[in-house]
Short mmCIF file of C-alpha atoms in Angstrom, two decimals:
data_model
loop_
_atom_site.label_atom_id
_atom_site.label_comp_id
_atom_site.label_asym_id
_atom_site.label_seq_id
_atom_site.Cartn_x
_atom_site.Cartn_y
_atom_site.Cartn_z
CA ALA K 15 -0.67 22.20 -10.80
CA CYS K 16 1.31 25.39 -10.29
CA ALA K 17 2.31 26.89 -13.64
CA ARG K 18 5.43 28.47 -12.15
CA THR K 19 6.88 25.46 -10.36
CA ARG K 20 4.92 22.61 -11.98
CA THR K 21 4.03 21.25 -8.55
CA ARG K 22 1.01 19.02 -8.09
CA ARG K 23 -1.16 18.82 -5.00
CA TRP K 24 -1.46 15.30 -3.61
CA ALA K 25 -3.86 14.05 -0.95
CA SER K 26 -3.35 10.52 0.29
CA CYS K 27 -6.39 9.15 2.07
CA ALA K 28 -5.91 6.22 4.39
CA PHE K 29 -7.95 4.98 7.29
CA ALA K 30 -5.48 2.79 9.15
CA THR K 31 -5.31 5.16 12.13
CA ALA K 32 -7.48 7.92 13.49
CA ARG K 33 -6.06 10.92 11.70
CA TRP K 34 -5.32 12.36 8.28
CA ARG K 35 -1.95 13.98 7.53
CA SER K 36 -1.00 16.66 5.03
CA ALA K 37 1.42 19.53 4.52
CA ALA K 38 2.04 22.48 2.19
CA CYS K 39 5.10 23.19 0.03
CA PRO K 40 6.62 26.59 0.98
CA CYS K 41 7.86 27.46 -2.51
CA CYS K 42 4.71 26.87 -4.56
CA CYS K 43 0.95 26.66 -4.48
CA GLY K 44 0.75 22.85 -4.46
CA THR K 45 0.02 20.53 -1.56
CA PHE K 46 0.79 16.87 -1.04
CA ALA K 47 -1.72 15.48 1.43
CA ALA K 48 -0.87 12.13 2.96
CA ALA K 49 -3.88 10.91 4.83
CA THR K 50 -4.16 8.35 7.53
CA GLY K 51 -7.51 8.30 9.25
CA ALA K 52 -10.30 6.26 10.74
CA SER K 53 -13.15 5.66 8.32
CA ARG K 54 -15.74 6.58 10.94
CA HIS K 55 -14.10 9.77 12.14
CA PRO K 56 -11.77 11.04 9.42
CA ARG K 57 -9.67 14.13 9.99
CA ALA K 58 -6.97 15.43 7.69
CA THR K 59 -3.62 17.14 7.79
CA THR K 60 -1.44 17.84 4.75
CA SER K 61 2.16 17.28 3.41
CA SER K 62 3.72 18.52 0.16
CA LEU K 63 6.36 18.03 -2.52
CA CYS K 64 7.69 20.60 -4.98
CA SER K 65 8.49 18.84 -8.26
CA ARG K 66 10.82 21.64 -9.33
CA THR K 67 13.09 21.66 -6.27
CA GLY K 68 12.28 18.32 -4.65
CA ALA K 69 11.49 20.18 -1.42
CA TYR K 70 9.22 18.38 1.04
CA ALA K 71 7.44 20.26 3.80
CA SER K 72 5.61 19.21 6.94
CA HIS K 73 3.33 22.20 7.54
CA ARG K 74 0.13 20.88 9.08
CA SER K 75 -3.44 21.84 8.28
CA TRP K 76 -6.51 19.81 9.18
CA ARG K 77 -9.51 18.79 7.12
CA ALA K 78 -12.71 17.49 8.69
CA THR K 79 -13.77 15.01 5.99
CA ALA K 80 -12.48 12.95 3.10
CA ALA K 81 -14.49 15.14 0.74
CA GLU K 82 -12.67 18.25 1.96
CA VAL K 83 -9.30 16.60 1.41
CA ALA K 84 -10.34 15.56 -2.11
CA GLN K 85 -11.52 19.10 -2.81
CA ALA K 86 -8.14 20.52 -1.78
CA ALA K 87 -5.96 18.07 -3.73
CA ASP K 88 -5.22 17.13 -7.32
CA VAL K 89 -4.17 13.57 -6.45
CA ILE K 90 -6.08 11.52 -3.87
CA GLN K 91 -4.52 8.27 -2.68
CA ILE K 92 -6.74 5.71 -0.95
CA VAL K 93 -5.23 3.17 1.45
CA VAL K 94 -7.91 1.31 3.39
CA ALA K 95 -8.74 -2.24 4.46
CA ASP K 96 -10.83 -3.80 1.71
CA PRO K 97 -13.08 -3.20 -1.32
CA ALA K 98 -16.01 -2.14 0.84
CA ALA K 99 -13.90 0.52 2.54
CA VAL K 100 -12.61 1.80 -0.83
CA ARG K 101 -16.18 2.00 -2.10
CA ALA K 102 -17.17 4.00 1.00
CA VAL K 103 -14.33 6.49 0.47
CA LEU K 104 -15.16 6.90 -3.23
CA THR K 105 -18.78 7.60 -2.31
CA GLN K 106 -17.63 10.37 0.02
CA ILE K 107 -15.26 12.01 -2.43
CA ALA K 108 -17.24 11.45 -5.67
CA PRO K 109 -18.83 14.93 -5.68
CA GLU K 110 -15.33 16.46 -5.67
CA LEU K 111 -13.99 14.37 -8.55
CA GLY K 112 -13.75 15.76 -12.05
CA ALA K 113 -11.31 17.01 -14.65
CA GLY K 114 -7.87 17.57 -13.12
CA LYS K 115 -8.37 15.08 -10.27
CA ILE K 116 -6.50 11.78 -9.97
CA VAL K 117 -7.37 8.86 -7.70
CA VAL K 118 -4.51 6.55 -6.75
CA GLN K 119 -6.01 3.39 -5.26
CA SER K 120 -3.44 1.61 -3.07
CA SER K 121 -5.58 -0.72 -0.98
CA THR K 122 -5.23 -4.48 -1.55
CA ILE K 123 -8.41 -5.41 -3.40
CA ASP K 124 -9.61 -7.91 -6.01
CA PRO K 125 -9.37 -7.35 -9.80
CA ALA K 126 -13.13 -7.00 -10.30
CA SER K 127 -13.31 -4.24 -7.69
CA ALA K 128 -10.32 -2.47 -9.25
CA ALA K 129 -12.08 -2.42 -12.62
CA GLU K 130 -15.28 -1.19 -10.97
CA PHE K 131 -13.56 1.64 -9.11
CA ALA K 132 -11.61 2.72 -12.19
CA ALA K 133 -14.86 2.97 -14.15
CA THR K 134 -16.50 4.94 -11.32
CA VAL K 135 -13.69 7.49 -11.19
CA VAL K 136 -13.41 7.88 -14.97
CA ALA K 137 -17.17 8.38 -15.20
CA ARG K 138 -16.74 11.45 -12.97
CA GLY K 139 -14.20 12.89 -15.42
CA ALA K 140 -11.18 12.12 -13.22
CA ARG K 141 -8.27 9.73 -13.81
CA TYR K 142 -7.50 6.50 -11.95
CA LEU K 143 -4.35 4.55 -11.11
CA GLU K 144 -4.33 1.22 -9.33
CA ALA K 145 -1.22 1.25 -7.14
CA PRO K 146 -1.12 -1.43 -4.44
CA PHE K 147 2.22 -1.71 -2.72
CA SER K 148 4.32 -4.30 -0.92
CA GLY K 149 6.49 -3.89 2.13
CA SER K 150 6.27 -4.67 5.81
CA LYS K 151 6.05 -2.03 8.52
CA PRO K 152 9.87 -1.52 8.60
CA ALA K 153 9.94 -1.14 4.81
CA ALA K 154 7.21 1.48 4.91
CA GLU K 155 8.98 3.38 7.67
CA GLN K 156 12.18 3.45 5.59
CA LYS K 157 10.35 4.34 2.34
CA LEU K 158 11.35 1.02 0.81
CA SER K 159 7.88 -0.05 -0.30
CA VAL K 160 7.33 -1.37 -3.83
CA PHE K 161 4.37 -0.20 -5.96
CA PHE K 162 2.59 -2.39 -8.52
CA LEU K 163 0.99 -0.02 -11.01
CA GLY K 164 -1.98 -0.53 -13.28
CA GLY K 165 -3.28 2.18 -15.57
CA ASP K 166 -2.39 4.62 -18.32
CA ALA K 167 1.35 4.84 -19.04
CA ALA K 168 1.27 8.63 -19.30
CA LEU K 169 -0.44 8.92 -15.93
CA ILE K 170 2.13 6.59 -14.35
CA ALA K 171 4.93 8.77 -15.69
CA GLU K 172 3.17 11.87 -14.41
CA LEU K 173 2.97 10.47 -10.88
CA GLU K 174 6.48 9.01 -10.76
CA ALA K 175 7.97 11.79 -8.61
CA LEU K 176 5.16 11.61 -6.08
CA LEU K 177 5.20 7.84 -5.71
CA ALA K 178 9.00 7.91 -5.43
CA LEU K 179 8.61 9.88 -2.18
CA VAL K 180 7.34 6.84 -0.33
CA SER K 181 8.82 3.88 -2.22
CA ALA K 182 12.02 2.32 -3.49
CA HIS K 183 10.62 0.79 -6.69
CA ARG K 184 7.62 1.20 -8.98
CA PHE K 185 6.70 -1.55 -11.46
CA VAL K 186 4.16 -1.25 -14.28
CA ILE K 187 2.00 -4.38 -14.28
CA GLY K 188 -0.72 -3.54 -16.81
CA THR K 189 -4.37 -2.69 -16.25
CA PRO K 190 -5.87 -1.77 -12.86
CA ALA K 191 -7.31 -5.28 -12.58
CA GLN K 192 -3.92 -6.83 -13.36
CA ALA K 193 -2.16 -4.71 -10.74
CA ALA K 194 -4.72 -5.80 -8.14
CA ALA K 195 -4.30 -9.45 -9.18
CA PHE K 196 -0.50 -9.20 -8.95
CA LYS K 197 -0.70 -7.86 -5.38
CA LEU K 198 -2.92 -10.77 -4.35
CA ALA K 199 -0.51 -13.19 -6.04
CA THR K 200 2.43 -11.81 -4.05
CA ASN K 201 0.48 -12.07 -0.81
CA LEU K 202 -0.41 -15.68 -1.62
CA ASN K 203 3.32 -16.32 -2.09
CA ILE K 204 4.10 -14.66 1.25
CA ALA K 205 1.49 -16.80 3.02
CA ALA K 206 2.91 -20.01 1.56
CA GLN K 207 6.52 -19.06 2.34
CA MET K 208 5.76 -17.96 5.90
CA GLN K 209 3.82 -21.10 6.70
CA GLY K 210 6.64 -23.22 5.35
CA LEU K 211 9.29 -21.26 7.24
CA VAL K 212 7.65 -21.51 10.65
CA GLU K 213 6.95 -25.23 10.21
CA ALA K 214 10.54 -25.82 9.06
CA ILE K 215 12.12 -24.09 12.06
CA THR K 216 9.72 -25.89 14.41
CA MET K 217 10.71 -29.21 12.85
CA ALA K 218 14.40 -28.35 13.25
CA ARG K 219 14.00 -27.30 16.87
CA ARG K 220 12.13 -30.50 17.73
CA ALA K 221 15.03 -32.43 16.20
CA GLY K 222 17.43 -30.61 18.51
CA ILE K 223 18.93 -28.36 15.81
CA SER K 224 19.89 -24.91 17.07
CA ASP K 225 18.60 -21.72 15.49
CA ASP K 226 22.20 -20.74 14.66
CA VAL K 227 22.69 -23.89 12.63
CA PHE K 228 19.25 -23.66 11.04
CA PHE K 229 19.60 -20.10 9.77
CA SER K 230 23.29 -20.27 8.81
CA VAL K 231 22.67 -23.31 6.61
CA LEU K 232 19.31 -22.03 5.31
CA ALA K 233 21.10 -18.87 4.11
CA LYS K 234 23.08 -21.06 1.66
CA HIS K 235 20.06 -23.10 0.57
CA THR K 236 17.96 -22.55 -2.54
CA SER K 237 14.86 -22.08 -0.37
CA TYR K 238 16.32 -18.99 1.33
CA SER K 239 14.46 -15.77 0.57
CA PRO K 240 14.25 -12.11 1.59
CA LEU K 241 11.23 -13.07 3.70
CA ALA K 242 13.31 -15.59 5.67
CA LYS K 243 15.99 -12.92 6.19
CA LEU K 244 13.40 -10.40 7.37
CA LYS K 245 11.76 -12.82 9.81
CA GLU K 246 14.93 -14.44 11.18
CA PRO K 247 15.43 -11.99 14.10
CA LYS K 248 11.78 -12.24 15.10
CA LEU K 249 11.75 -16.04 14.93
CA ARG K 250 14.95 -16.29 16.96
CA ALA K 251 13.52 -13.98 19.63
CA GLU K 252 10.01 -15.44 19.39
CA ASP K 253 8.82 -11.88 18.84
CA PHE K 254 5.28 -12.08 17.55
CA ALA K 255 4.59 -8.35 17.27
CA PRO K 256 2.80 -7.99 13.90
CA GLN K 257 4.46 -6.49 10.85
CA PHE K 258 1.49 -7.45 8.70
CA SER K 259 -1.87 -8.19 10.30
CA VAL K 260 -3.03 -11.81 9.99
CA LYS K 261 -6.62 -10.63 9.58
CA HIS K 262 -5.64 -8.62 6.52
CA LEU K 263 -3.70 -11.55 5.05
CA HIS K 264 -6.78 -13.72 5.55
CA LYS K 265 -8.82 -11.06 3.77
CA ASP K 266 -6.39 -11.06 0.86
CA LEU K 267 -6.51 -14.84 0.57
CA ARG K 268 -10.31 -14.76 0.60
CA LEU K 269 -10.26 -12.21 -2.22
CA ALA K 270 -7.77 -14.36 -4.14
CA SER K 271 -9.88 -17.48 -3.66
CA ASP K 272 -12.82 -15.75 -5.35
CA MET K 273 -10.84 -14.71 -8.44
CA ALA K 274 -11.93 -16.24 -11.71
CA GLY K 275 -9.89 -19.35 -12.49
CA CYS K 276 -8.43 -19.59 -8.99
CA THR K 277 -11.22 -21.16 -6.97
CA ASP K 278 -9.60 -24.62 -7.01
CA PHE K 279 -6.11 -23.56 -5.86
CA PRO K 280 -5.06 -25.93 -3.01
CA LEU K 281 -3.64 -23.14 -0.84
CA LEU K 282 -6.85 -21.13 -1.18
CA THR K 283 -9.30 -23.91 -0.40
#
């Protein structure tokens, strides 16, 4: 952190697309690196936030590997597909972890993996925060995502300003394992609601009920939800462009089905 401006460098490492992003803050020595890259061919650019002024900059600089991004940043955020991908990233950046480094793990993973990764990071002398988040593609684009946080309370407070850059709400759940479990629980709820919604509107259409009647009455019904409101325009238009990949939802449900005490859940069997 910069002693003059108290600005922390942040590198966010994701592999959803083929590039890493980052930028530097013009008024201090810190950098906030938001990374989005392919796990096979990672590149990096940087972005930054000044905690003193709230200034955010988009100056670009590229890094060739995940390890180089981790070396340049105080806070490294991981957003990848599954536990195996997280493990691969941690293997790459492990030599750069130590005192003063923080890993924010935001991939949707299972509780056992969250506990494992936390132990791995702490063993290197760094700190770890489990921070999966919720929000469809539109929510992410509008910075309306919601974080579920698991870890040390002081660390959560320390990272509040950084996480607030890309989210509307941050909730403390408990331990890293509990935060991971909560994210899987919410995705199970989404799966159940979405399946019910599409079957309900199909039933109504086959009975000759118009979409206007269906949604106007549903909006006054106890079963109405933010998910139904979000999906209404897409269902009306029969727009099936993904906002959340089915393959990733299937992955989340598989992880949930393997959780201790949950193997006999009807929706997961």
